[in-house]
mmCIF file of C-alpha atoms in Angstrom:
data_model
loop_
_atom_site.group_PDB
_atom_site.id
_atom_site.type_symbol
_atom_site.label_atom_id
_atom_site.label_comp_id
_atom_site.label_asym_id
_atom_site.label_seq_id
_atom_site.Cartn_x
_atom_site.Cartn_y
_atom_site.Cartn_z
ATOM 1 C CA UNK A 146 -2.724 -56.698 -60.012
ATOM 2 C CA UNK A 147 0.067 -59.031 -59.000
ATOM 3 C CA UNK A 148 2.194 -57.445 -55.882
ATOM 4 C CA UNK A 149 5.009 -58.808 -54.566
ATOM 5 C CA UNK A 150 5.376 -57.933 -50.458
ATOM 6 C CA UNK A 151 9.117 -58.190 -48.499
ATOM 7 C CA UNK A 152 8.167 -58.658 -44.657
ATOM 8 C CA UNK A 153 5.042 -60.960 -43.316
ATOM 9 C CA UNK A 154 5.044 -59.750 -39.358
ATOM 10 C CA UNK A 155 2.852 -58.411 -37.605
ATOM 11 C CA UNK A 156 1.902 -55.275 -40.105
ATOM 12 C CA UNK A 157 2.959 -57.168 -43.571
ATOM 13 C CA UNK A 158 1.179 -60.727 -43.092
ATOM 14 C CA UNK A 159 -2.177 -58.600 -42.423
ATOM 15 C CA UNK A 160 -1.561 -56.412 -45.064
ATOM 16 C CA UNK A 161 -0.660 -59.450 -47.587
ATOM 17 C CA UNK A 162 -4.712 -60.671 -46.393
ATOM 18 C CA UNK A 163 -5.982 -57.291 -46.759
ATOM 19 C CA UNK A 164 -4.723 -57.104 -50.355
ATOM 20 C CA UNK A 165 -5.877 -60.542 -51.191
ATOM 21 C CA UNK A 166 -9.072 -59.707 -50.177
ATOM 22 C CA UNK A 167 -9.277 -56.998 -52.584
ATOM 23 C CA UNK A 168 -8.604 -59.587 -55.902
ATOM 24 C CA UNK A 169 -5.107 -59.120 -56.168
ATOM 25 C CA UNK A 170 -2.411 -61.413 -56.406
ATOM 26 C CA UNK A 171 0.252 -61.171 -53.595
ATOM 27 C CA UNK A 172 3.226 -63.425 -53.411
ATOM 28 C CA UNK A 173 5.218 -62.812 -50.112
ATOM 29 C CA UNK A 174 8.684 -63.246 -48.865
ATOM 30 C CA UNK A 175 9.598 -63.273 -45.312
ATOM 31 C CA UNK A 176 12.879 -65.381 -43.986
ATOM 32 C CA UNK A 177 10.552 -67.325 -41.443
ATOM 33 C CA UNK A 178 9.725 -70.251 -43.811
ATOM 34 C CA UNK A 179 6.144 -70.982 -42.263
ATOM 35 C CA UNK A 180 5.603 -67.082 -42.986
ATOM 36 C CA UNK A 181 6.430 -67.352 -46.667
ATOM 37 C CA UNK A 182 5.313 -68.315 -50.631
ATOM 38 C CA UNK A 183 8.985 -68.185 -51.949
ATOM 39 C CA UNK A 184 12.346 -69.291 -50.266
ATOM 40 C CA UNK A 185 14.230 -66.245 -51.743
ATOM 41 C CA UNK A 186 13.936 -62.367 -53.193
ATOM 42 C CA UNK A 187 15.278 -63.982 -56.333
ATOM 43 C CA UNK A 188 12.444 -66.465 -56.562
ATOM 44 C CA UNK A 189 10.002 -63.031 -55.878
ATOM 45 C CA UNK A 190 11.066 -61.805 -59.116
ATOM 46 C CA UNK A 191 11.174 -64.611 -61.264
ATOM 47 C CA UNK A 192 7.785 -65.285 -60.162
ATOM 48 C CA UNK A 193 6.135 -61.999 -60.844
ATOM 49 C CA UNK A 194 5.753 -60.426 -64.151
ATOM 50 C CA UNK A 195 7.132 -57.352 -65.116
ATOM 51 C CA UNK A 196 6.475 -54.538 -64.805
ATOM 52 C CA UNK A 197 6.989 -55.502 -61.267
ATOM 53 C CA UNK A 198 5.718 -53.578 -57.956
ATOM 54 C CA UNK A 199 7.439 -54.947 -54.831
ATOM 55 C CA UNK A 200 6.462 -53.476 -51.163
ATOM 56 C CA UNK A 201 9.324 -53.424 -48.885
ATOM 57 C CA UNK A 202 7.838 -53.735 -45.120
ATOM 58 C CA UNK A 203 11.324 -54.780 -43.129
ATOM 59 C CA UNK A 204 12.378 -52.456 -39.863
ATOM 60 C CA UNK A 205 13.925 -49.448 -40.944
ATOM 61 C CA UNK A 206 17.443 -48.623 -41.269
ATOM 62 C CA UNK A 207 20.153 -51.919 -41.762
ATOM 63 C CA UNK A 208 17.485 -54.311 -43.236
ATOM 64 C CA UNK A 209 15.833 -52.176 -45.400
ATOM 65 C CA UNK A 210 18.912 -50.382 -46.877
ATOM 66 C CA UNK A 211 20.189 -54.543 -47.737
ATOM 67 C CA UNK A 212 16.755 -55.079 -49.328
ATOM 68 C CA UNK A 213 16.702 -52.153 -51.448
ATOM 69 C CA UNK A 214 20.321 -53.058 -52.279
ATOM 70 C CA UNK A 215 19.133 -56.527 -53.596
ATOM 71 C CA UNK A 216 16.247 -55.243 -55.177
ATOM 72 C CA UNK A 217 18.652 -52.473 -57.151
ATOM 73 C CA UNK A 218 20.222 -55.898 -58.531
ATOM 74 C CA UNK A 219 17.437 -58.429 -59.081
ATOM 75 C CA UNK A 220 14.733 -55.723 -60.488
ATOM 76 C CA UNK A 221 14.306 -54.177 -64.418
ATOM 77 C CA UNK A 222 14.141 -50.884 -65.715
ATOM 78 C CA UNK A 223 10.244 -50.227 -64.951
ATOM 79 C CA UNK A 224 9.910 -51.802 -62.109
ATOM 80 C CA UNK A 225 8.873 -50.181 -58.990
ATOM 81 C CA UNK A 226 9.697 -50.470 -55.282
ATOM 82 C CA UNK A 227 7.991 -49.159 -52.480
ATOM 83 C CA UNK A 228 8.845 -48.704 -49.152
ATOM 84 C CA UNK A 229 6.125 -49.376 -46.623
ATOM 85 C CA UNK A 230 8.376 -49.564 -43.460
ATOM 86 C CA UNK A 231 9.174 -46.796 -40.937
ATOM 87 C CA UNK A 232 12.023 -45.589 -42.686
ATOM 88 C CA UNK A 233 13.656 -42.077 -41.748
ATOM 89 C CA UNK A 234 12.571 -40.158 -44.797
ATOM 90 C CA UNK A 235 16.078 -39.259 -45.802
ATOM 91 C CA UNK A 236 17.185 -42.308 -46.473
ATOM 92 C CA UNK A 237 13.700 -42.225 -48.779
ATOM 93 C CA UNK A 238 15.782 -40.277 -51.350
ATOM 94 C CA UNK A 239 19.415 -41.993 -51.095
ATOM 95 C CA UNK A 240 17.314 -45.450 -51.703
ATOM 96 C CA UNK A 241 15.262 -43.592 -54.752
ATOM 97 C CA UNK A 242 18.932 -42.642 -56.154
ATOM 98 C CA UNK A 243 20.271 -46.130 -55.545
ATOM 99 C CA UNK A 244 17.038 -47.624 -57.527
ATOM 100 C CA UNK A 245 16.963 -45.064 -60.200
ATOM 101 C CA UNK A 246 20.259 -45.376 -61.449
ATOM 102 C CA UNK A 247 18.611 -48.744 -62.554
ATOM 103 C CA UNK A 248 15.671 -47.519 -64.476
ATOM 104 C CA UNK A 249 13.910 -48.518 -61.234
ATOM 105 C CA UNK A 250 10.865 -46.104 -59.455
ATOM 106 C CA UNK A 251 10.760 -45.958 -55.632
ATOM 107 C CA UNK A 252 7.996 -45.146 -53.601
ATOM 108 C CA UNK A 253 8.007 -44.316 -49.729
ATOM 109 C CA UNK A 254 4.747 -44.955 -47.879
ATOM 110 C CA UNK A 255 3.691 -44.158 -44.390
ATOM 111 C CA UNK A 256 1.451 -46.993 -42.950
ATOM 112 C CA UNK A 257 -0.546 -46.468 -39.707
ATOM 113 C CA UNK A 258 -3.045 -48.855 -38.664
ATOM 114 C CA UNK A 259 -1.031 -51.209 -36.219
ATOM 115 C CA UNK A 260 -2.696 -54.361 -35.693
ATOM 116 C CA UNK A 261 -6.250 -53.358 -36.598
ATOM 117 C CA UNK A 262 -5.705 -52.791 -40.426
ATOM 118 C CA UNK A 263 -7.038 -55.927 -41.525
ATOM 119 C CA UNK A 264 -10.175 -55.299 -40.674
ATOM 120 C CA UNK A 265 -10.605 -51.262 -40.530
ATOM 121 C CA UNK A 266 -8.010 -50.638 -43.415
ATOM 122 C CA UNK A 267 -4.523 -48.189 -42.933
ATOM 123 C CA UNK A 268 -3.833 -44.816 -43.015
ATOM 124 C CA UNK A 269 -1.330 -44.075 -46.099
ATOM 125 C CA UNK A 270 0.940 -41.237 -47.060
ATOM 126 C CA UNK A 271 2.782 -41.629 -49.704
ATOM 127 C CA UNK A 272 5.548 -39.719 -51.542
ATOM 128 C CA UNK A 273 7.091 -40.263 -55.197
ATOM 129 C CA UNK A 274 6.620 -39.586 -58.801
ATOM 130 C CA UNK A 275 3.264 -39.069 -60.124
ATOM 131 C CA UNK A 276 3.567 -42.237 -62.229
ATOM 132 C CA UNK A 277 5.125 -44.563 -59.492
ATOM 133 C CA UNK A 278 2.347 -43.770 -57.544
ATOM 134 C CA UNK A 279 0.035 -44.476 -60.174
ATOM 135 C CA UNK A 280 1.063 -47.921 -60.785
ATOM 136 C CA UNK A 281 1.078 -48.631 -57.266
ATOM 137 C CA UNK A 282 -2.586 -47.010 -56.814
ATOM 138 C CA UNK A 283 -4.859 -50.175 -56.754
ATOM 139 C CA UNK A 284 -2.511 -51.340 -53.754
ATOM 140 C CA UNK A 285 -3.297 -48.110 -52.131
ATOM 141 C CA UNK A 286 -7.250 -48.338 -52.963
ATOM 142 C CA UNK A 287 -7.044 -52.103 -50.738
ATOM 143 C CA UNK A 288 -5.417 -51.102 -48.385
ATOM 144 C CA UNK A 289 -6.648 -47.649 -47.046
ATOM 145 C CA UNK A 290 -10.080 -47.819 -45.060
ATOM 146 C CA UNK A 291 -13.822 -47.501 -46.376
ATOM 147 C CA UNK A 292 -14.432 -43.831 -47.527
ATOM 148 C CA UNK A 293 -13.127 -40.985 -48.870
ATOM 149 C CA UNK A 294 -9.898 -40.458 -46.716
ATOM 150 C CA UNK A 295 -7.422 -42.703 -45.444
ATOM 151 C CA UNK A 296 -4.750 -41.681 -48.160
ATOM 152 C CA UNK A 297 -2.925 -39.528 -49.534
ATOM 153 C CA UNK A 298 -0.058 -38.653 -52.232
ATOM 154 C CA UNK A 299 1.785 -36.271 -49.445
ATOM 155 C CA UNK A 300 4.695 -34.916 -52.168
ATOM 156 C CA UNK A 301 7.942 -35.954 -53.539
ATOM 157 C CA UNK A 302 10.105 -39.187 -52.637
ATOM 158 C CA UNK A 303 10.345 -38.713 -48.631
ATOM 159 C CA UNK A 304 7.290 -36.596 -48.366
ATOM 160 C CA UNK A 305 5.487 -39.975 -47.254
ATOM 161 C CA UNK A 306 7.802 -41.093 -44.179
ATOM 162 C CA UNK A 307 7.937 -37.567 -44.041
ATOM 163 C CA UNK A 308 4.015 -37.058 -43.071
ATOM 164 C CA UNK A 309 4.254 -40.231 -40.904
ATOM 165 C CA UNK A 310 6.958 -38.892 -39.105
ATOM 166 C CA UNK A 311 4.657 -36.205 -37.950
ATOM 167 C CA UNK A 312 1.372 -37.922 -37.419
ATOM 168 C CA UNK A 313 3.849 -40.413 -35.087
ATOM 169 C CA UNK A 314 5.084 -37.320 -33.099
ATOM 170 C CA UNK A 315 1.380 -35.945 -32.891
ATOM 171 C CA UNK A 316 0.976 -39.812 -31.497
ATOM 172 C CA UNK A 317 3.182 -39.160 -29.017
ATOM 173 C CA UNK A 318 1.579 -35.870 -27.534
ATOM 174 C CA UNK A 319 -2.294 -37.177 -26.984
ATOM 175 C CA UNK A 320 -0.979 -40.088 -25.586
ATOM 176 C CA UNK A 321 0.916 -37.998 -22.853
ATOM 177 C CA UNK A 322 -2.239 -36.051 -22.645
ATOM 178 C CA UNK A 323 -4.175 -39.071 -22.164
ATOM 179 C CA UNK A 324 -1.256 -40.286 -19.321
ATOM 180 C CA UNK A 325 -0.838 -37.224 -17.482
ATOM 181 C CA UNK A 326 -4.436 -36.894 -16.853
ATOM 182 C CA UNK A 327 -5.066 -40.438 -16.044
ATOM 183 C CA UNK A 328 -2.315 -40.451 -13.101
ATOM 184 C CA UNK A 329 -3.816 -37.271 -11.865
ATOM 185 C CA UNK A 330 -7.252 -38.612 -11.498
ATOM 186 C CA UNK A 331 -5.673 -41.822 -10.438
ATOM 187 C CA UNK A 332 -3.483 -40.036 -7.200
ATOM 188 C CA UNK A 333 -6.818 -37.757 -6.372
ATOM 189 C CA UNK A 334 -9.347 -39.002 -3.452
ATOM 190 C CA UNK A 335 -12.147 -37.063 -5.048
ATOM 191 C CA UNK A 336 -12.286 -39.770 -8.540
ATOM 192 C CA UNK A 337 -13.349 -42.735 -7.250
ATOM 193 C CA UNK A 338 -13.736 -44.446 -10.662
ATOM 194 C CA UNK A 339 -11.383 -43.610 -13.463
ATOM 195 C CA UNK A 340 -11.871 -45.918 -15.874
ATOM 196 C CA UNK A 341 -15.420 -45.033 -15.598
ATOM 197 C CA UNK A 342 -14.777 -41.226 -16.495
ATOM 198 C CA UNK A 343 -12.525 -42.210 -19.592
ATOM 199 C CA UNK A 344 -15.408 -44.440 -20.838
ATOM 200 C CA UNK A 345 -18.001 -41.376 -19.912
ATOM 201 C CA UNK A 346 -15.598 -39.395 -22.352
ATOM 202 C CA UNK A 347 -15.911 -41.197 -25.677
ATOM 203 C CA UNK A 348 -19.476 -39.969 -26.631
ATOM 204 C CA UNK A 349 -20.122 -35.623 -26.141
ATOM 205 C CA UNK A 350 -16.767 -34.595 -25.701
ATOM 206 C CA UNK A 351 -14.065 -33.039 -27.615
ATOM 207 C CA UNK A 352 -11.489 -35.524 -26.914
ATOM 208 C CA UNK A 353 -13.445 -38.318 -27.855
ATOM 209 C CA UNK A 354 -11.546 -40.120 -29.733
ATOM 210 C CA UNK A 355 -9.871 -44.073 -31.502
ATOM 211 C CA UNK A 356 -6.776 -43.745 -28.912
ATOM 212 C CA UNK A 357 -9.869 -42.779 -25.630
ATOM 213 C CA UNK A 358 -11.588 -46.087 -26.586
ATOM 214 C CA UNK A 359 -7.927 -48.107 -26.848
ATOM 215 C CA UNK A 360 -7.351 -46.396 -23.107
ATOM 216 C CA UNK A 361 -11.101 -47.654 -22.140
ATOM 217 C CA UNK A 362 -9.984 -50.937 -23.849
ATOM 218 C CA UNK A 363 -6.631 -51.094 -21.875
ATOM 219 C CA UNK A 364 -8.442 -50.363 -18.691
ATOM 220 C CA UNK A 365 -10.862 -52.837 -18.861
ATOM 221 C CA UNK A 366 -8.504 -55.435 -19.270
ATOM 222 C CA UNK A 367 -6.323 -53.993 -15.749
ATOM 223 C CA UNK A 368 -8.174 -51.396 -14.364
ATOM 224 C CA UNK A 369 -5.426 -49.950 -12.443
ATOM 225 C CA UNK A 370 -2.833 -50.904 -15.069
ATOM 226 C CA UNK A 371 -1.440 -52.752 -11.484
ATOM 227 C CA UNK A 372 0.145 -56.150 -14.105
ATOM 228 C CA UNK A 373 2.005 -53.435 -16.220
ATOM 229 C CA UNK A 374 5.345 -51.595 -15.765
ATOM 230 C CA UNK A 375 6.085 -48.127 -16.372
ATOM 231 C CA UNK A 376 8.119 -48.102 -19.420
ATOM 232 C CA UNK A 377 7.565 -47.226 -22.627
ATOM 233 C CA UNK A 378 9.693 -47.491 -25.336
ATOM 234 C CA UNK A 379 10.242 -45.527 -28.489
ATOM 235 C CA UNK A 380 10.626 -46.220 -32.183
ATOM 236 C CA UNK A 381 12.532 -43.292 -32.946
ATOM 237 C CA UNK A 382 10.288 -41.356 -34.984
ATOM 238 C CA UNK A 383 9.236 -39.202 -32.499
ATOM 239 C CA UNK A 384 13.418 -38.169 -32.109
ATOM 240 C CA UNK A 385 13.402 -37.514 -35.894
ATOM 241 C CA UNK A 386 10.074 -35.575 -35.868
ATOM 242 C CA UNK A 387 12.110 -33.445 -32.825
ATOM 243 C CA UNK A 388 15.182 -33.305 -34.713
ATOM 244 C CA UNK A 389 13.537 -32.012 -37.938
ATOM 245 C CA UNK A 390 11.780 -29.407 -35.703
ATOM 246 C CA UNK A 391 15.113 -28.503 -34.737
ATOM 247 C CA UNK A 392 16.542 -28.508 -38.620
ATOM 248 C CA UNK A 393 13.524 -26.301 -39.319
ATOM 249 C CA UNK A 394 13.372 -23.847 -36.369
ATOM 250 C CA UNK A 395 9.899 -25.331 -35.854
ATOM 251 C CA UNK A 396 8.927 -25.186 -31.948
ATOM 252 C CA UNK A 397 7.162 -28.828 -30.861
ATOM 253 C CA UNK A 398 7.199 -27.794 -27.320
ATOM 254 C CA UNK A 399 4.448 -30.567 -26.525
ATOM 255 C CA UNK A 400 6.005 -33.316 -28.839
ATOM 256 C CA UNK A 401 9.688 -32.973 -27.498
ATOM 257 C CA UNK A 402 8.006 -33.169 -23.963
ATOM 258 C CA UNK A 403 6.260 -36.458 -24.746
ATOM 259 C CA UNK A 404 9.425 -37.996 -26.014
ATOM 260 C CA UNK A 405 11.550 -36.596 -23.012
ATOM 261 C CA UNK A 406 8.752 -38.703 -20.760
ATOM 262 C CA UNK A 407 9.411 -41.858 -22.551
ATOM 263 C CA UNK A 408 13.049 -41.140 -21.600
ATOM 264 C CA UNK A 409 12.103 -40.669 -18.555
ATOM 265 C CA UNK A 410 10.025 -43.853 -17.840
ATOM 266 C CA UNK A 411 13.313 -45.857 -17.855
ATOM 267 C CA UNK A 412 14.708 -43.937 -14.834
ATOM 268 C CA UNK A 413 11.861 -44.924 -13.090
ATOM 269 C CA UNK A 414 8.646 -47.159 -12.725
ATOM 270 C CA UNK A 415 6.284 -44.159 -14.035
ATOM 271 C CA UNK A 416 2.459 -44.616 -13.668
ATOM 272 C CA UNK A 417 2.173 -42.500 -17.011
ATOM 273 C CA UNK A 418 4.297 -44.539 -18.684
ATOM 274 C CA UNK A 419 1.769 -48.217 -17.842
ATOM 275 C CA UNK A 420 -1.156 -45.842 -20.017
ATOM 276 C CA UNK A 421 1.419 -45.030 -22.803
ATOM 277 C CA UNK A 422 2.742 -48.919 -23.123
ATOM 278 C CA UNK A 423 -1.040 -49.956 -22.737
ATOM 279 C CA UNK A 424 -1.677 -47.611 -25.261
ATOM 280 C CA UNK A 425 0.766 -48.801 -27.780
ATOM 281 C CA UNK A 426 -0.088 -52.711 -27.141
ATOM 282 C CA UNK A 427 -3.563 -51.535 -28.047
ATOM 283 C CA UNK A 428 -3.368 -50.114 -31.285
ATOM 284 C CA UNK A 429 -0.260 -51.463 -32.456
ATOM 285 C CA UNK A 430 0.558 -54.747 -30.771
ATOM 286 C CA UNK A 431 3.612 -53.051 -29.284
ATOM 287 C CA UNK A 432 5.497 -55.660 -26.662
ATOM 288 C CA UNK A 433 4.570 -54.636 -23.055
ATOM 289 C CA UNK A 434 7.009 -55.266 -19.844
ATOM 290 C CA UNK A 435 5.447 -57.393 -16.740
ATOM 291 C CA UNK A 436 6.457 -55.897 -13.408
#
């Protein structure tokens, strides 16, 4: 299958590898040059045959809603876009509008897997027409991880940021767990070795768990998490997994209170908030602050 894939950072240049490792043709865009195999979206097109599938993987909000705009212009009636970015899952259906009005299928698709993808495959939810989906579905089957799950066809055009949304806000809450009971171990006198009770947790426990070993991981690195500040930043799906609680009388009393502690961590220089930004360098490559 030929693919044609918007966005070579971090998440898109491993995902481009990923593919091509599968047998499939990708041809990438990015506006770094060195990143690149074309010097424009128009030169994307031309390249690729049609029917075309292009996967949009820009930051969400302004630079997506310009792609999609270009795309609405430079794509035929068959074609297929999907987004693969973190988009807020209404704007899922305005750009599905803007696109079908061409003759043009949209697909939104969550995409967890942060920086370890390459190798252990993402985590996909994806939302849209039965048969958009279907001519995306060999890009699904290289990307998602060894198994049976890994993906899914979540619903309708939004249902896939929609899912993401959630499994982000979830992210939120064991992370918090995971802080909150590190700093209490770390203030008692009667733990003298916390990093050595995380690492005693990952084998014959409930929590045991991919975000325990990251926090194992992290602490190995800085026991203490002494080199880090505490600030953690967030990427705003955790206010729109809040916000659609709120829409939908939902109560996410743990989720809203993990997001309120990221809030908080730029008040202050909170220990909790060294374990989340550890946490979030770990498994996503997330930028962390040096005192």
């Amino acid at each position: 299958m030929e693919l044609g894939l918007i966005g070579l950072g971090k998440m898109g240049g491993n995902m481009r590898e990923r593919i091509r490792r599968a047998g499939h043709t990708v041809i990438g865009y990015d506006r770094n040059p060195d990143l690149a195999d074309v010097a424009s979206l128009q030169e994307l097109v031309t390249k690729l045959q049609g029917p075309r599938v292009i996967w949009v993987m820009v930051p969400a909000g302004a630079a997506t809603q310009a792609t999609v705009e270009e795309l609405a212009e430079l794509l035929s009636p068959g074609d297929v876009v999907v987004d693969g970015g973190n988009s807020r899952w209404t704007d899922d259906i305005e750009h599905a509008k803007v696109l079908a009005a061409k003759g043009i299928g949209f697909v939104d698709c969550g995409v967890s897997g942060g920086v370890w993808g390459l190798e252990n495959g993402y985590a996909l939810m994806y939302g849209g027409g039965a048969e958009h989906v279907l001519r995306v579905q060999p890009i699904f089957d290289a990307l998602k991880p060894e198994g049976e799950f890994g993906s899914v066809h979540a619903g309708k055009v939004g249902a896939g940021h929609f899912a993401k949304m959630v499994h982000n806000g979830i992210e939120y809450a064991m992370m918090q767990a995971f802080a909150e009971g590190w700093e209490l171990m770390e203030a008692s006198d009667e733990v003298t070795d916390v990093r050595e009770v995380f690492r005693s947790w990952q084998e014959g426990t409930v929590i045991k768990s991919w975000l325990l070993d990251l926090a194992v991981r992290a602490l190995d690195g800085d026991e203490h998490l002494d080199k880090l500040r505490g600030y953690a930043q967030d990427s705003g799906e955790g206010r729109w997994t809040v916000e659609a609680a709120i829409d939908h009388a939902v109560p996410l009393p743990a989720i809203t209170a993990s997001l309120f502690a990221r809030f908080a961590s730029r008040q202050e220089d909170s220990p909790q908030m060294k374990m989340i930004a550890a946490l979030r360098n770990q498994f996503g490559g997330h930028a962390v602050e040096s005192k």
